């Protein structure tokens, strides 16, 4: 992300790279932490992917260094870009870790949490739809920004439907464990050791 942001606006100050990435919301969907951007610029410079092209100071503000991408950085950017375009990797979502332990929650709480998650996601979808219909997206942003919003909406709508379906299954009392697993001797031994698991 940092290489790409420098490439778009070079020569560019670290402050402007940070501001640009935050305006994209990259801290949320690309795990780019604001505090790591200056460190990333320095590291990429040490690795020869960026170069410093000047330092200036306006008034009493701190000195700002400008960066541009090198040939090595351009090659790395293109490799990373194409790798992400042509390969599919599942997004990292901490909710998967929590859902792995769904049997540890009372059923009523698990289904309520899923319905709440669906409500929160629905509100996000409504907000993103409003943004898509606004002048901010339709007239002031490149077309691909709107397409990214559409992708986010499609993913959230899929998760909303999933949350509501699983909440209904949990409320219906469907067993978390298939019969074949419940009847296996190994699993019975496991249950004896961990008696707090709800079936």
CSV table of C-alpha atoms in Angstrom, one decimal:
chain,number,residue,atom,x,y,z
A,1,UNK,CA,0.0,0.0,0.0
A,2,UNK,CA,2.8,2.4,0.9
A,3,UNK,CA,4.7,1.7,-2.4
A,4,UNK,CA,1.5,2.2,-4.3
A,5,UNK,CA,0.6,5.5,-2.6
A,6,UNK,CA,4.1,6.9,-3.2
A,7,UNK,CA,3.9,5.8,-6.8
A,8,UNK,CA,0.6,7.6,-7.3
A,9,UNK,CA,1.7,11.0,-6.0
A,10,UNK,CA,5.5,11.1,-6.2
A,11,UNK,CA,7.4,13.0,-5.1
A,12,UNK,CA,5.4,12.9,-1.9
A,13,UNK,CA,5.9,13.6,1.8
A,14,UNK,CA,5.3,10.9,4.4
A,15,UNK,CA,2.5,13.0,5.9
A,16,UNK,CA,0.7,13.0,2.5
A,17,UNK,CA,1.1,9.3,2.1
A,18,UNK,CA,-0.4,8.8,5.6
A,19,UNK,CA,-3.3,11.2,4.9
A,20,UNK,CA,-4.0,9.5,1.5
A,21,UNK,CA,-4.1,6.0,2.9
A,22,UNK,CA,-6.3,7.0,5.8
A,23,UNK,CA,-8.7,8.7,3.4
A,24,UNK,CA,-9.0,5.4,1.7
A,25,UNK,CA,-9.8,3.6,5.0
A,26,UNK,CA,-6.8,1.4,4.4
A,27,UNK,CA,-6.3,1.1,8.2
A,28,UNK,CA,-9.6,-0.9,8.2
A,29,UNK,CA,-9.4,-3.1,5.1
A,30,UNK,CA,-5.7,-3.4,4.4
A,31,UNK,CA,-4.4,-3.5,8.0
A,32,UNK,CA,-2.2,-0.4,7.4
A,33,UNK,CA,-1.7,1.1,10.8
A,34,UNK,CA,-1.2,4.9,10.8
A,35,UNK,CA,1.7,4.7,13.2
A,36,UNK,CA,3.6,2.3,11.0
A,37,UNK,CA,3.6,4.4,7.8
A,38,UNK,CA,6.7,6.5,8.6
A,39,UNK,CA,8.5,3.3,9.7
A,40,UNK,CA,7.4,1.7,6.4
A,41,UNK,CA,8.8,4.6,4.4
A,42,UNK,CA,12.1,4.4,6.1
A,43,UNK,CA,12.3,0.6,5.7
A,44,UNK,CA,11.4,0.7,2.0
A,45,UNK,CA,14.1,3.4,1.6
A,46,UNK,CA,16.7,1.2,3.3
A,47,UNK,CA,15.7,-1.7,1.1
A,48,UNK,CA,16.2,0.5,-2.0
A,49,UNK,CA,12.5,0.5,-3.1
A,50,UNK,CA,12.1,4.2,-2.4
A,51,UNK,CA,14.5,7.1,-2.4
A,52,UNK,CA,14.5,10.4,-0.6
A,53,UNK,CA,14.4,13.3,-3.1
A,54,UNK,CA,14.4,16.3,-0.7
A,55,UNK,CA,13.5,17.7,2.7
A,56,UNK,CA,11.7,21.0,3.2
A,57,UNK,CA,10.4,22.9,6.1
A,58,UNK,CA,7.5,25.4,6.2
A,59,UNK,CA,7.5,27.9,9.1
A,60,UNK,CA,7.8,26.2,12.5
A,61,UNK,CA,6.5,22.8,11.2
A,62,UNK,CA,8.8,19.7,11.4
A,63,UNK,CA,11.0,19.1,8.3
A,64,UNK,CA,9.3,16.8,5.8
A,65,UNK,CA,11.1,14.4,3.5
A,66,UNK,CA,9.8,13.7,0.0
A,67,UNK,CA,10.0,10.2,-1.5
A,68,UNK,CA,9.7,8.6,-4.9
A,69,UNK,CA,9.7,5.0,-6.1
A,70,UNK,CA,12.9,3.4,-7.5
A,71,UNK,CA,13.1,0.9,-10.3
A,72,UNK,CA,13.4,-1.9,-7.7
A,73,UNK,CA,10.3,-0.5,-5.9
A,74,UNK,CA,8.4,-0.4,-9.2
A,75,UNK,CA,9.2,-4.1,-9.9
A,76,UNK,CA,8.2,-5.0,-6.3
A,77,UNK,CA,5.0,-3.1,-6.6
A,78,UNK,CA,4.1,-4.8,-9.8
A,79,UNK,CA,4.9,-8.2,-8.4
A,80,UNK,CA,2.8,-7.6,-5.3
A,81,UNK,CA,-0.1,-6.1,-7.3
A,82,UNK,CA,-0.3,-9.0,-9.7
A,83,UNK,CA,0.0,-11.6,-6.9
A,84,UNK,CA,-3.0,-10.1,-5.2
A,85,UNK,CA,-5.0,-9.8,-8.4
A,86,UNK,CA,-4.5,-13.4,-9.6
A,87,UNK,CA,-4.5,-15.3,-6.3
A,88,UNK,CA,-7.4,-15.6,-3.9
A,89,UNK,CA,-6.8,-15.4,-0.2
A,90,UNK,CA,-9.5,-15.5,2.4
A,91,UNK,CA,-9.8,-12.2,4.3
A,92,UNK,CA,-8.6,-12.3,7.9
A,93,UNK,CA,-11.6,-11.9,10.3
A,94,UNK,CA,-11.3,-12.3,14.1
A,95,UNK,CA,-15.0,-13.3,14.1
A,96,UNK,CA,-13.9,-16.7,12.7
A,97,UNK,CA,-11.9,-17.3,15.9
A,98,UNK,CA,-14.9,-16.5,18.1
A,99,UNK,CA,-17.3,-18.6,16.0
A,100,UNK,CA,-15.0,-21.6,16.3
A,101,UNK,CA,-16.1,-21.7,20.0
A,102,UNK,CA,-19.9,-21.2,19.4
A,103,UNK,CA,-20.7,-24.3,21.6
A,104,UNK,CA,-19.1,-22.4,24.5
A,105,UNK,CA,-22.0,-19.8,24.4
A,106,UNK,CA,-25.5,-20.4,25.6
A,107,UNK,CA,-27.6,-20.9,22.5
A,108,UNK,CA,-29.8,-17.9,23.2
A,109,UNK,CA,-26.7,-15.6,23.4
A,110,UNK,CA,-25.2,-17.1,20.2
A,111,UNK,CA,-28.3,-16.5,18.2
A,112,UNK,CA,-28.8,-13.0,19.7
A,113,UNK,CA,-25.2,-12.1,18.9
A,114,UNK,CA,-25.6,-13.3,15.3
A,115,UNK,CA,-28.8,-11.3,14.8
A,116,UNK,CA,-27.1,-8.2,16.3
A,117,UNK,CA,-24.2,-8.7,13.9
A,118,UNK,CA,-26.7,-8.8,11.0
A,119,UNK,CA,-28.2,-5.5,12.3
A,120,UNK,CA,-24.8,-3.8,12.5
A,121,UNK,CA,-23.9,-5.0,9.0
A,122,UNK,CA,-27.2,-3.9,7.6
A,123,UNK,CA,-26.6,-0.4,9.0
A,124,UNK,CA,-23.1,-0.4,7.4
A,125,UNK,CA,-24.7,-1.4,4.1
A,126,UNK,CA,-27.2,1.4,4.3
A,127,UNK,CA,-24.4,3.9,5.0
A,128,UNK,CA,-22.3,2.6,2.0
A,129,UNK,CA,-25.3,2.7,-0.3
A,130,UNK,CA,-25.9,6.4,0.7
A,131,UNK,CA,-22.2,7.1,0.0
A,132,UNK,CA,-22.5,5.4,-3.4
A,133,UNK,CA,-25.5,7.6,-4.3
A,134,UNK,CA,-23.7,10.7,-3.2
A,135,UNK,CA,-21.8,13.2,-5.3
A,136,UNK,CA,-18.7,12.3,-3.2
A,137,UNK,CA,-18.5,9.0,-5.0
A,138,UNK,CA,-20.3,9.6,-8.3
A,139,UNK,CA,-18.4,12.8,-9.2
A,140,UNK,CA,-15.4,13.2,-7.0
A,141,UNK,CA,-13.9,9.7,-6.9
A,142,UNK,CA,-12.6,7.3,-9.6
A,143,UNK,CA,-15.1,4.7,-10.8
A,144,UNK,CA,-13.1,1.9,-9.1
A,145,UNK,CA,-13.8,3.4,-5.6
A,146,UNK,CA,-17.5,2.9,-6.2
A,147,UNK,CA,-16.9,-0.6,-7.4
A,148,UNK,CA,-15.0,-1.3,-4.1
A,149,UNK,CA,-18.0,-0.1,-2.2
A,150,UNK,CA,-20.2,-2.4,-4.2
A,151,UNK,CA,-17.9,-5.4,-3.4
A,152,UNK,CA,-18.0,-4.5,0.3
A,153,UNK,CA,-21.9,-4.3,0.2
A,154,UNK,CA,-22.1,-7.7,-1.6
A,155,UNK,CA,-19.9,-9.3,1.0
A,156,UNK,CA,-21.8,-7.8,3.9
A,157,UNK,CA,-25.2,-8.8,2.4
A,158,UNK,CA,-23.9,-12.4,2.1
A,159,UNK,CA,-22.9,-12.3,5.8
A,160,UNK,CA,-26.2,-10.8,6.9
A,161,UNK,CA,-28.1,-13.7,5.2
A,162,UNK,CA,-25.7,-16.2,6.8
A,163,UNK,CA,-26.0,-14.7,10.3
A,164,UNK,CA,-29.8,-14.9,10.1
A,165,UNK,CA,-29.8,-18.5,8.8
A,166,UNK,CA,-27.4,-19.8,11.4
A,167,UNK,CA,-29.2,-17.9,14.2
A,168,UNK,CA,-32.4,-19.8,13.2
A,169,UNK,CA,-30.6,-23.1,13.1
A,170,UNK,CA,-29.2,-22.5,16.6
A,171,UNK,CA,-32.6,-21.5,17.9
A,172,UNK,CA,-34.1,-24.7,16.4
A,173,UNK,CA,-31.8,-26.7,18.6
A,174,UNK,CA,-29.9,-28.3,15.8
A,175,UNK,CA,-27.0,-30.3,17.2
A,176,UNK,CA,-23.5,-28.8,16.8
A,177,UNK,CA,-22.1,-32.3,16.4
A,178,UNK,CA,-22.9,-34.9,13.7
A,179,UNK,CA,-24.1,-38.3,15.1
A,180,UNK,CA,-21.0,-40.0,13.8
A,181,UNK,CA,-18.8,-37.7,15.9
A,182,UNK,CA,-20.9,-37.9,19.0
A,183,UNK,CA,-20.7,-41.7,18.9
A,184,UNK,CA,-17.0,-42.0,18.4
A,185,UNK,CA,-15.0,-43.3,21.4
A,186,UNK,CA,-12.4,-40.7,20.9
A,187,UNK,CA,-14.9,-37.9,21.1
A,188,UNK,CA,-16.6,-39.4,24.2
A,189,UNK,CA,-13.2,-39.4,25.9
A,190,UNK,CA,-12.8,-35.7,24.9
A,191,UNK,CA,-16.2,-34.9,26.3
A,192,UNK,CA,-15.3,-36.5,29.6
A,193,UNK,CA,-12.3,-34.3,29.8
A,194,UNK,CA,-14.2,-31.1,28.7
A,195,UNK,CA,-17.6,-31.4,30.2
A,196,UNK,CA,-18.5,-27.7,29.7
A,197,UNK,CA,-19.1,-28.1,25.9
A,198,UNK,CA,-22.8,-27.8,25.0
A,199,UNK,CA,-23.9,-30.2,22.4
